[in-house]
Amino acid sequence: MDHERVAALLSAPRLTSYRQNTTTLTEAVELYEWDLRAASRVLVLTGLVEVIVRNAIDRELAGWASRRSDSSEWFDHVPLDAQGAADLAKARLRATQRGRRPEVHGRVVAELTFGFWRYLVESRYHTALWVPGVHRAFPDGAPNLRVRRAEVAQRLQQLHFVRNRAAHYEPIHERDLGRDQRLAVELLSWVSPVAGAWAERVSDLPAVIAARPRSPHLRCTRATPHPETARHRARKVVSWTHDQ
């Protein structure tokens, strides 16, 4: 393999972090190849998290709505902030093809982004949604509801962040991906022990981590968790949806 030509195809800026963690161009390209494989496994793992968590929250929001009205359709009752309401409205438009087909609940849920669900467990909704119902989506979490919400929110934030990097082909080789695997399995175990066990069986991210290039010259590093502040989380990307 002509690694110089491969590097030219990728561009020097894209290879910067890989060159900084290796001593030869060949090692940098090999690390980039490994990063691609790791990203695909991250998407499998976080895909499981997104689907299982959103279904669990959706179920509890339906119960929450039923206790407050004669309908379990929470779309019309949930007290979202302006950005959340806008994201829900967009999802309903996409699900109905701008009114050209009937609204189906499941289609709307599928159109809501990972970012939407992540922010439903943030402190802004602790009183309005978490305590009255959403906490039941994670029955095996911490007994204290405030602690449980904070721990769920922290895990979703980390997994949302690494999912975005993997989906947008950004480097993830400096992250502690083993930690991400543990956070995902733990979070899903709080939804259901079956969910946690299934994710552990389906995800082969640990095998990819073990296969990371380890030449004598490779400088393996582990990044610290992403230092996101509340303001950074809210404004990092244009809107609450952040990503798809």
Coordinates of C-alpha atoms in Angstrom, one line a residue:
M1 CA 0.0 0.0 0.0
D2 CA 1.3 3.4 -1.0
H3 CA 0.6 5.3 2.3
E4 CA 1.8 8.6 0.9
R5 CA -0.9 8.5 -1.8
V6 CA -3.5 7.4 0.7
A7 CA -2.5 10.3 3.0
A8 CA -2.9 12.7 0.1
L9 CA -6.4 11.5 -0.6
L10 CA -7.3 12.1 3.1
S11 CA -5.5 15.5 3.3
A12 CA -2.9 16.7 5.8
P13 CA -5.4 18.5 8.1
R14 CA -7.6 15.3 8.5
L15 CA -4.5 13.3 9.4
T16 CA -3.2 15.9 12.0
S17 CA -4.4 14.1 15.1
Y18 CA -3.2 10.7 13.8
R19 CA 0.2 12.1 13.0
Q20 CA 0.5 13.6 16.4
N21 CA -0.1 10.2 18.0
T22 CA 2.3 8.3 15.8
T23 CA 5.8 8.6 14.5
T24 CA 5.5 7.5 10.9
L25 CA 3.1 8.1 8.1
T26 CA 2.3 4.4 7.8
E27 CA 1.4 4.2 11.5
A28 CA -0.9 7.3 11.0
V29 CA -2.8 5.8 8.1
E30 CA -3.1 2.5 10.0
L31 CA -4.5 4.4 13.0
Y32 CA -6.9 6.2 10.7
E33 CA -8.1 2.8 9.4
W34 CA -8.6 1.6 12.9
D35 CA -10.5 4.7 13.7
L36 CA -13.0 4.0 10.9
R37 CA -13.6 0.5 12.3
A38 CA -14.0 1.8 15.8
A39 CA -16.5 4.4 14.6
S40 CA -18.7 1.8 12.9
R41 CA -18.9 -0.1 16.2
V42 CA -19.6 3.1 18.1
L43 CA -22.6 3.7 15.8
V44 CA -23.9 0.2 16.5
L45 CA -23.7 0.6 20.2
T46 CA -25.1 4.1 20.3
G47 CA -27.8 3.1 17.9
L48 CA -29.0 0.5 20.4
V49 CA -28.9 3.2 23.1
E50 CA -30.9 5.7 21.1
V51 CA -33.7 3.2 20.1
I52 CA -34.1 1.6 23.5
V53 CA -33.9 4.8 25.5
R54 CA -36.3 6.7 23.3
N55 CA -38.8 3.9 23.4
A56 CA -38.6 3.8 27.2
I57 CA -39.0 7.5 27.5
D58 CA -41.9 7.5 25.0
R59 CA -43.7 4.8 26.9
E60 CA -43.4 6.8 30.2
L61 CA -44.5 10.1 28.5
A62 CA -47.6 8.3 27.2
G63 CA -48.4 7.2 30.7
W64 CA -47.7 10.7 32.0
A65 CA -50.1 12.1 29.4
S66 CA -52.8 9.6 30.2
R67 CA -52.8 10.6 33.9
R68 CA -53.4 14.2 32.9
S69 CA -55.9 13.9 30.0
D70 CA -58.1 11.5 28.2
S71 CA -55.3 10.8 25.7
S72 CA -51.9 9.1 25.8
E73 CA -50.6 11.3 23.0
W74 CA -48.0 13.3 24.8
F75 CA -47.0 15.4 21.8
D76 CA -49.9 17.8 22.5
H77 CA -49.3 18.1 26.3
V78 CA -45.6 17.9 27.0
P79 CA -44.3 21.2 28.4
L80 CA -41.2 21.7 26.2
D81 CA -39.1 24.9 25.9
A82 CA -39.1 26.8 22.7
Q83 CA -36.4 24.8 21.0
G84 CA -37.8 21.5 22.1
A85 CA -41.3 22.5 20.8
A86 CA -39.7 23.5 17.5
D87 CA -37.9 20.2 17.2
L88 CA -41.1 18.3 17.9
A89 CA -43.0 20.3 15.3
K90 CA -40.3 19.6 12.7
A91 CA -40.5 15.9 13.5
R92 CA -44.3 15.9 13.1
L93 CA -43.9 17.7 9.7
R94 CA -41.4 15.2 8.5
A95 CA -43.4 12.2 9.7
T96 CA -46.5 13.4 7.9
Q97 CA -44.6 14.6 4.8
R98 CA -45.9 18.1 5.6
G99 CA -49.5 16.9 6.1
R100 CA -49.7 14.7 3.0
R101 CA -50.2 11.6 5.1
P102 CA -51.8 10.8 8.5
E103 CA -49.7 11.3 11.6
V104 CA -48.5 8.0 13.1
H105 CA -47.0 8.2 16.5
G106 CA -44.1 5.8 15.8
R107 CA -43.1 7.8 12.8
V108 CA -42.9 11.0 14.8
V109 CA -40.8 9.2 17.5
A110 CA -38.4 7.9 14.9
E111 CA -38.0 11.4 13.5
L112 CA -37.0 12.9 16.8
T113 CA -33.2 13.1 17.2
F114 CA -30.9 11.6 19.8
G115 CA -30.4 15.2 21.0
F116 CA -34.1 15.7 21.7
W117 CA -34.3 12.7 24.0
R118 CA -31.0 13.5 25.7
Y119 CA -32.3 17.0 26.7
L120 CA -35.5 15.6 28.1
V121 CA -33.5 14.2 31.0
E122 CA -31.6 17.5 31.7
S123 CA -32.3 19.5 34.9
R124 CA -34.6 21.9 33.1
Y125 CA -37.3 19.2 33.0
H126 CA -36.6 17.7 36.4
T127 CA -39.8 18.9 38.0
A128 CA -42.1 19.0 34.9
L129 CA -41.2 15.6 33.4
W130 CA -38.6 13.6 35.2
V131 CA -40.2 13.3 38.6
P132 CA -43.8 12.8 37.4
G133 CA -42.9 10.1 34.9
V134 CA -39.7 10.0 32.9
H135 CA -37.6 8.5 35.8
R136 CA -39.6 5.3 35.4
A137 CA -37.9 4.7 32.0
F138 CA -34.8 3.9 34.1
P139 CA -36.2 1.8 37.0
D140 CA -32.9 0.2 37.9
G141 CA -31.0 3.5 38.3
A142 CA -30.1 5.2 41.5
P143 CA -32.9 5.3 44.1
N144 CA -32.6 9.0 44.6
L145 CA -34.4 10.6 41.6
R146 CA -32.1 13.6 41.4
V147 CA -29.0 11.4 41.4
R148 CA -30.6 9.0 38.9
R149 CA -31.4 11.9 36.5
A150 CA -27.9 13.3 36.7
E151 CA -26.3 9.9 36.0
V152 CA -28.6 9.2 33.1
A153 CA -28.0 12.7 31.7
Q154 CA -24.2 12.3 32.0
R155 CA -24.2 9.0 30.1
L156 CA -26.5 10.3 27.4
Q157 CA -24.3 13.3 27.0
Q158 CA -21.1 11.3 26.6
L159 CA -22.7 8.8 24.2
H160 CA -24.4 11.5 22.2
F161 CA -21.1 13.3 21.8
V162 CA -19.1 10.2 20.7
R163 CA -21.9 9.1 18.4
N164 CA -21.8 12.5 16.6
R165 CA -18.0 12.3 16.2
A166 CA -18.3 8.8 14.8
A167 CA -21.1 9.7 12.4
H168 CA -19.3 12.8 11.1
Y169 CA -16.0 11.0 10.6
E170 CA -14.2 12.9 13.4
P171 CA -11.3 11.3 15.2
I172 CA -12.2 9.1 18.2
H173 CA -8.9 7.4 18.7
E174 CA -8.0 9.6 21.7
R175 CA -11.3 8.8 23.6
D176 CA -11.5 6.1 26.2
L177 CA -13.9 4.0 24.1
G178 CA -13.9 1.2 26.7
R179 CA -15.5 3.7 29.1
D180 CA -18.1 4.6 26.4
Q181 CA -18.9 0.9 26.1
R182 CA -19.3 0.6 29.9
L183 CA -21.5 3.7 30.1
A184 CA -23.8 2.4 27.4
V185 CA -24.2 -1.0 28.9
E186 CA -24.8 0.4 32.3
L187 CA -27.4 2.9 31.1
L188 CA -29.3 0.3 29.2
S189 CA -29.2 -2.0 32.2
W190 CA -31.0 0.7 34.1
V191 CA -33.8 0.5 31.5
S192 CA -33.8 -3.3 31.6
P193 CA -31.2 -6.0 32.6
V194 CA -32.1 -7.7 29.3
A195 CA -31.2 -4.5 27.4
G196 CA -27.8 -4.3 29.0
A197 CA -27.0 -7.9 28.4
W198 CA -28.2 -7.7 24.8
A199 CA -26.0 -4.6 24.1
E200 CA -23.0 -6.4 25.7
R201 CA -23.6 -9.4 23.4
V202 CA -24.3 -7.4 20.2
S203 CA -21.5 -4.8 20.5
D204 CA -18.0 -5.9 19.4
L205 CA -16.5 -2.5 20.2
P206 CA -14.3 -4.2 22.9
A207 CA -12.8 -6.5 20.3
V208 CA -12.0 -3.5 18.1
I209 CA -10.4 -1.7 21.0
A210 CA -8.2 -4.7 21.7
A211 CA -7.1 -4.7 18.0
R212 CA -5.9 -1.1 18.1
P213 CA -2.5 -0.7 16.3
R214 CA 0.3 -1.2 18.8
S215 CA 3.5 -0.7 16.9
P216 CA 6.7 0.1 19.0
H217 CA 6.4 3.7 17.9
L218 CA 2.7 4.3 18.5
R219 CA 2.0 6.7 21.3
C220 CA -1.4 5.5 22.7
T221 CA -3.3 8.1 24.5
R222 CA -6.6 8.4 26.4
A223 CA -8.6 11.6 26.2
T224 CA -10.3 13.0 29.2
P225 CA -14.1 13.2 29.1
H226 CA -15.4 16.0 26.8
P227 CA -15.4 19.2 29.0
E228 CA -18.9 20.3 28.1
T229 CA -20.4 23.1 30.1
A230 CA -24.1 23.7 30.2
R231 CA -23.7 26.7 27.9
H232 CA -21.5 24.8 25.5
R233 CA -24.0 21.9 25.4
A234 CA -26.9 24.3 24.6
R235 CA -25.0 26.3 21.9
K236 CA -22.4 23.9 20.5
V237 CA -24.3 23.3 17.3
V238 CA -27.0 25.6 15.9
S239 CA -30.0 24.1 17.6
W240 CA -31.2 21.6 20.2
T241 CA -31.3 18.9 17.6
H242 CA -27.5 19.2 17.1
D243 CA -27.4 16.3 14.7
Q244 CA -29.6 13.7 13.2

